Coordinates of C-alpha atoms in Angstrom, one line a residue:
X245 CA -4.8 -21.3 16.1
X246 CA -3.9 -17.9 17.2
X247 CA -5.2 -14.8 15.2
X248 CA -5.1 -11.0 16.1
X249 CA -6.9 -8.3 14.8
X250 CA -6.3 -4.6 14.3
X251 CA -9.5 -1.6 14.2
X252 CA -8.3 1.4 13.4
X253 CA -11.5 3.2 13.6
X254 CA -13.1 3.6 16.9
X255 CA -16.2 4.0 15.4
X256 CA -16.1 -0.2 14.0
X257 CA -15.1 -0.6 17.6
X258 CA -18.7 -3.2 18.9
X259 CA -19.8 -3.6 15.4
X260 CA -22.4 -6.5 15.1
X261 CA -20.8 -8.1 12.2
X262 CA -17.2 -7.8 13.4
X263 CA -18.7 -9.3 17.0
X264 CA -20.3 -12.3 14.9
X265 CA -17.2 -12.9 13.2
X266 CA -14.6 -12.7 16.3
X267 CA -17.6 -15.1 18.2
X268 CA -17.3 -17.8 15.1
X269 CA -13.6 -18.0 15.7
X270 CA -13.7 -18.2 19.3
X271 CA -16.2 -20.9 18.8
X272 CA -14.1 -22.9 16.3
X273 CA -11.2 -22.8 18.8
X274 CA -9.3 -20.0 17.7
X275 CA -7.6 -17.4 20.5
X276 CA -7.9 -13.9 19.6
X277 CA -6.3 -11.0 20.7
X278 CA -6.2 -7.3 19.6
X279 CA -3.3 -5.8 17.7
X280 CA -2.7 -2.0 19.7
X281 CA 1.2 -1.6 17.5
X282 CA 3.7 -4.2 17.2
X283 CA 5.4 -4.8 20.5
X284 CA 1.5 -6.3 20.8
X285 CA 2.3 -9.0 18.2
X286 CA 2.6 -12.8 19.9
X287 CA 5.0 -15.4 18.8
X288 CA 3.0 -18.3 16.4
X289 CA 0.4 -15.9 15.6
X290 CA -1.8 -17.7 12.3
X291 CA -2.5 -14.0 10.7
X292 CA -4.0 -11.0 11.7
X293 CA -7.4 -9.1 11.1
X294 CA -7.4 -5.7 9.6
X295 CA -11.6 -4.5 10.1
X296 CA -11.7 -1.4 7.7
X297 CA -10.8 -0.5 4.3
X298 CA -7.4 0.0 2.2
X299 CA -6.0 2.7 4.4
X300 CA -6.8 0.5 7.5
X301 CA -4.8 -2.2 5.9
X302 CA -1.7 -0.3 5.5
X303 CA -2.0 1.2 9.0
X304 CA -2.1 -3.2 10.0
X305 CA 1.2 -3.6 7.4
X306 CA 3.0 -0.9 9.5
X307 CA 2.3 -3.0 12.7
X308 CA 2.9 -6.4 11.7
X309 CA 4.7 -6.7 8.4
X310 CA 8.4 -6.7 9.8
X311 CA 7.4 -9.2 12.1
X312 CA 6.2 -11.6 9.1
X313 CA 2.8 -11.7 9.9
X314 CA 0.1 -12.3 6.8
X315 CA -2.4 -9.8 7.3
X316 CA -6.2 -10.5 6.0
X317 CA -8.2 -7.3 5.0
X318 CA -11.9 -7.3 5.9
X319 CA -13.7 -4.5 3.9
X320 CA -15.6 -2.0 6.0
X321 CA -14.7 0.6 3.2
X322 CA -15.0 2.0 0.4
X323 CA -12.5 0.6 -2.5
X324 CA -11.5 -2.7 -0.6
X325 CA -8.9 -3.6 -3.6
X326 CA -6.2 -4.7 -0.3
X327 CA -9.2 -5.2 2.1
X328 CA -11.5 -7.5 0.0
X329 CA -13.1 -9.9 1.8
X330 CA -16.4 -9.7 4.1
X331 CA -16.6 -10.5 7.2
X332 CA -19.8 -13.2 7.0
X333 CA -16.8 -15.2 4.5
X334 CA -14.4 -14.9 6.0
X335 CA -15.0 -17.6 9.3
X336 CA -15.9 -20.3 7.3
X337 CA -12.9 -19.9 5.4
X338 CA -10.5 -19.1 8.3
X339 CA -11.4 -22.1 10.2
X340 CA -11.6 -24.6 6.7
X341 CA -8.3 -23.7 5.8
X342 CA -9.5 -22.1 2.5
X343 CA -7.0 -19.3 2.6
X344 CA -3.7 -18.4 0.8
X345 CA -0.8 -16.4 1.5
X346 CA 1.0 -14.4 -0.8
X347 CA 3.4 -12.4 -0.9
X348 CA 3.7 -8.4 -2.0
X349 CA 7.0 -6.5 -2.3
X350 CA 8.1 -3.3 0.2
X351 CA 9.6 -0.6 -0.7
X352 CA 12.3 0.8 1.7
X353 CA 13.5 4.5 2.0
X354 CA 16.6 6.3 3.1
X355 CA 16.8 10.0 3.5
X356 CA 20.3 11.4 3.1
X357 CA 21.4 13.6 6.4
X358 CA 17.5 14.2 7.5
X359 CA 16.4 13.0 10.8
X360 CA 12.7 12.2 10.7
X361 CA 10.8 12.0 14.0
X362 CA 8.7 8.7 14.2
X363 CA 10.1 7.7 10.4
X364 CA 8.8 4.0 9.5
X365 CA 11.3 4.3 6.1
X366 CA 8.7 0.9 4.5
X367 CA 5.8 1.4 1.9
X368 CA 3.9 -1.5 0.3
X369 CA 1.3 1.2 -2.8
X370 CA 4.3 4.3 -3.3
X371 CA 6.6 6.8 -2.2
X372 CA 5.9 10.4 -3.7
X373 CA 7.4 13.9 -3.0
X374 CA 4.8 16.6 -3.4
X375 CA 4.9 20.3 -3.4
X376 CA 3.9 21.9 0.4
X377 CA 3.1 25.4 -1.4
X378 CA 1.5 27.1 -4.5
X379 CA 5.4 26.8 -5.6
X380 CA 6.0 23.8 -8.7
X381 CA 8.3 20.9 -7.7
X382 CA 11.0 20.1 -9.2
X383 CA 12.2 16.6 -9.3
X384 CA 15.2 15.1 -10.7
X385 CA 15.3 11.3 -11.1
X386 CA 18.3 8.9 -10.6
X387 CA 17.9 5.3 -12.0
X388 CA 20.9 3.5 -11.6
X389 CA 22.8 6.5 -11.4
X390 CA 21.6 7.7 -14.8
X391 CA 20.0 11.1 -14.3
X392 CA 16.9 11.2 -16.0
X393 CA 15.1 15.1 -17.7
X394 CA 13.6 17.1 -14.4
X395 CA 9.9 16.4 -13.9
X396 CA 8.3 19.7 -13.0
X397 CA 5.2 19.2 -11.7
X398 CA 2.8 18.7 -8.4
X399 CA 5.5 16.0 -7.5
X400 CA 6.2 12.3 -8.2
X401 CA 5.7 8.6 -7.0
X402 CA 7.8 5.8 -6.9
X403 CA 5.2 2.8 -6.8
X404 CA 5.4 -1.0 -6.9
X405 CA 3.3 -3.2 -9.2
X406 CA 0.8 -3.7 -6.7
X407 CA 0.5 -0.3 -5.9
X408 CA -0.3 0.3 -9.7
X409 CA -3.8 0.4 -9.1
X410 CA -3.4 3.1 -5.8
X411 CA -1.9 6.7 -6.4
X412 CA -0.3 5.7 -9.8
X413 CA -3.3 4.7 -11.3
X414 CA -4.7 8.5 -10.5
X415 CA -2.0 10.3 -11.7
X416 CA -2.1 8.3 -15.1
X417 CA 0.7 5.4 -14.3
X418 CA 0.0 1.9 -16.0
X419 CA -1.7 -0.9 -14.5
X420 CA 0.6 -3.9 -14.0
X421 CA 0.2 -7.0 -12.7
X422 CA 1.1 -7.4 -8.7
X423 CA 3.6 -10.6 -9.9
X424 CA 5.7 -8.1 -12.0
X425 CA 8.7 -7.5 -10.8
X426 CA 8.6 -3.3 -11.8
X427 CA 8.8 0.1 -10.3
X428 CA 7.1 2.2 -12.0
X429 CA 8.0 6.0 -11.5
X430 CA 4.8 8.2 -12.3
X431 CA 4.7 12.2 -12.3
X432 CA 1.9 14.3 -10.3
X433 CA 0.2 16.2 -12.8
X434 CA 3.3 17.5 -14.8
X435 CA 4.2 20.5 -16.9
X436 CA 6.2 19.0 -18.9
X437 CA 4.6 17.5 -22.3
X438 CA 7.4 15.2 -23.0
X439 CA 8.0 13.3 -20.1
X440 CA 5.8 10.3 -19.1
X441 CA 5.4 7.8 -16.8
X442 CA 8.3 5.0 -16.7
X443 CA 8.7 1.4 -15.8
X444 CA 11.7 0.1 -14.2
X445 CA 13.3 -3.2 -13.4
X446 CA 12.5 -4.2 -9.4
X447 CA 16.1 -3.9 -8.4
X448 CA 16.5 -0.6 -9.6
X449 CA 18.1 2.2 -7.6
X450 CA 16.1 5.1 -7.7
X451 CA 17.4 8.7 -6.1
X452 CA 14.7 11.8 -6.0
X453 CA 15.6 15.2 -5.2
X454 CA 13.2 17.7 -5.4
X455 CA 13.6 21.5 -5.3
X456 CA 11.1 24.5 -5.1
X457 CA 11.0 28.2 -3.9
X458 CA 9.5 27.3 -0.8
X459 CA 12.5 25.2 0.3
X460 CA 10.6 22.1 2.2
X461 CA 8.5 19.8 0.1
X462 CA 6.2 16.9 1.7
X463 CA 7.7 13.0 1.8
X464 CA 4.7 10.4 1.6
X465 CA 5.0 6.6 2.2
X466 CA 1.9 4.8 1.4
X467 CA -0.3 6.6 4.2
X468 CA 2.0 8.6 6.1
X469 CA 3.6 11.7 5.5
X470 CA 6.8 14.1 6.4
X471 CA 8.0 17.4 5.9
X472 CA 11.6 17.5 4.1
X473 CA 14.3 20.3 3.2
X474 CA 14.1 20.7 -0.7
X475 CA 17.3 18.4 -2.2
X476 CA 17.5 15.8 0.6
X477 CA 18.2 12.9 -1.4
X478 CA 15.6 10.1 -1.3
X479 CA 17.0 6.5 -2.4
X480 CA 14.0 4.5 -2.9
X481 CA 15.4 0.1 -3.1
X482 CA 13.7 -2.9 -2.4
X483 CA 12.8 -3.8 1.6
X484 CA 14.5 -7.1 2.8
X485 CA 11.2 -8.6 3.5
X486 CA 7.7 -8.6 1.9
X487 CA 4.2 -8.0 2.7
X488 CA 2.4 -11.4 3.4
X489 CA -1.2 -10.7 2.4
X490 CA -3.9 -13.5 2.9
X491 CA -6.7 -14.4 0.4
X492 CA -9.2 -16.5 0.7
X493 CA -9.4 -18.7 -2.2
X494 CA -7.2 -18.1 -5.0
X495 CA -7.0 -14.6 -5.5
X496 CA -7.7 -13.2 -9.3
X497 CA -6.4 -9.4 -10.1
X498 CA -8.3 -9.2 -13.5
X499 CA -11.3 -9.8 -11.8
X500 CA -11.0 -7.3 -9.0
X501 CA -10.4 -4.8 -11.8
X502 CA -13.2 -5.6 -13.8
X503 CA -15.5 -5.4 -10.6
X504 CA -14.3 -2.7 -8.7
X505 CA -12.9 -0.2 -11.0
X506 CA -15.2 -1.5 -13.9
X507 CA -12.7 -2.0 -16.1
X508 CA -13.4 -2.7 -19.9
X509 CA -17.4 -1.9 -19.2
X510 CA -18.9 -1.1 -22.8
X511 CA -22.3 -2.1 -24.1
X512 CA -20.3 -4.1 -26.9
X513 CA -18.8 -6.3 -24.0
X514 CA -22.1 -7.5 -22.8
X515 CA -23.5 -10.9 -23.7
X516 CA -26.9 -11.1 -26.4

């Protein structure tokens, strides 16, 4: 079996516990090699190792996802909701087989008539416009071709379900289920007391067009972001391929939101 691995930090770079791990694979027969970007990638690769935390994970995706390769998160972070497993599990599981793959949707973006240096148009959590100045934003919302009331605000995010529990969840979006096929469209602490967060079929076509006084505004796809002209139209639509994410065991949401954001946590809940 064939496995690579991405570290983003330097600083994980000789850790004992990632060194254990990579030495129990090479034991049990595996060939490793290190992910640098993705002209590294190697035909019949089994997966690939992300060693970090959430935002380590979607710095792997933008590597390896278009090539179709699952990615496993092991946590060396904070969170760890993509990047969940630790790495004294993981090897036994790896080389037993014990693992699943499944699969996450992408978003994909076009910007109309803006040329973006270095522009990966894919996000797996959100896309958002934000303000780049004191200045309020502006958005107005296609879905469809419907225009929807102008959200004035910080800015806005366009997230998938499994990104319901990333940006969206901070800024007051619902929590849904990562098998729900929904957009969910979720204002940056808004000035308008009327407008709320909205859920929107998967195949939905959703334009953004932002304007402010300052005249630029700030494009962000998962973990990377751009600087835009005020009313570039941004058409957020589904990617043609997914995100293949590997769990070890079959993976449950409801408990990773009960034990990592504590969900539901009230003395009443607790057993006599």
């Amino acid at each position: 079996m064939k496995i690579g691995y991405y570290i983003k930090k330097e600083a994980l770079k000789g850790d004992a516990r990632i060194e254990n791990l990579l030495k129990r694979l090479e034991a049990g027969g595996v060939d490793l090699y290190e992910i640098l970007g993705s002209e590294s990638c190697r035909e019949d690769t089994a997966m690939v190792l992300s060693f970090g935390g959430d935002g380590t994970f979607l710095s792997a995706a933008h590597r390896v996802c278009e090539a179709g390769l699952p990615i496993l998160g092991i946590n060396f972070g904070r969170m760890g909701f993509l990047a969940a497993n630790s790495p004294e599990d993981a090897a036994e599981a790896i080389l037993g087989g014990k693992w699943e793959i499944e699969e996450l949707d992408m978003l994909k973006v076009e910007c109309e008539g803006t040329e973006i240096p270095g522009f990966w148009p894919y996000a797996m959590n959100e896309v958002s416009l934000h303000r780049d100045t004191p200045a309020m934003l502006g958005v107005d919302v296609k879905v469809n071709g419907s225009p929807l009331p102008t959200y004035w605000s910080d800015g806005l995010l366009v997230a998938t379900s499994a990104g319901s529990t990333a940006y969206s969840l901070s800024a007051g979006g619902p929590i849904c289920l990562p098998a729900a096929s929904v957009r969910i469209i979720t204002p940056v602490a808004p000035h308008n007391l009327n407008l709320r967060p909205l859920v929107v079929p998967k195949d939905a076509s959703v334009e953004l067009r932002g304007r402010s006084r300052s005249g630029s505004m700030i494009l962000s796809l998962d973990n990377r972001s751009y600087r835009v002209p005020c009313g570039t139209a941004v058409r957020v639509g589904a990617a043609a391929f997914p995100l293949r994410r590997v769990s070890l065991g079959k993976s449950n949401f409801i408990d990773a939101l009960k034990s990592r954001f504590f969900w539901g946590q009230d003395v009443r809940n607790t057993a006599d």
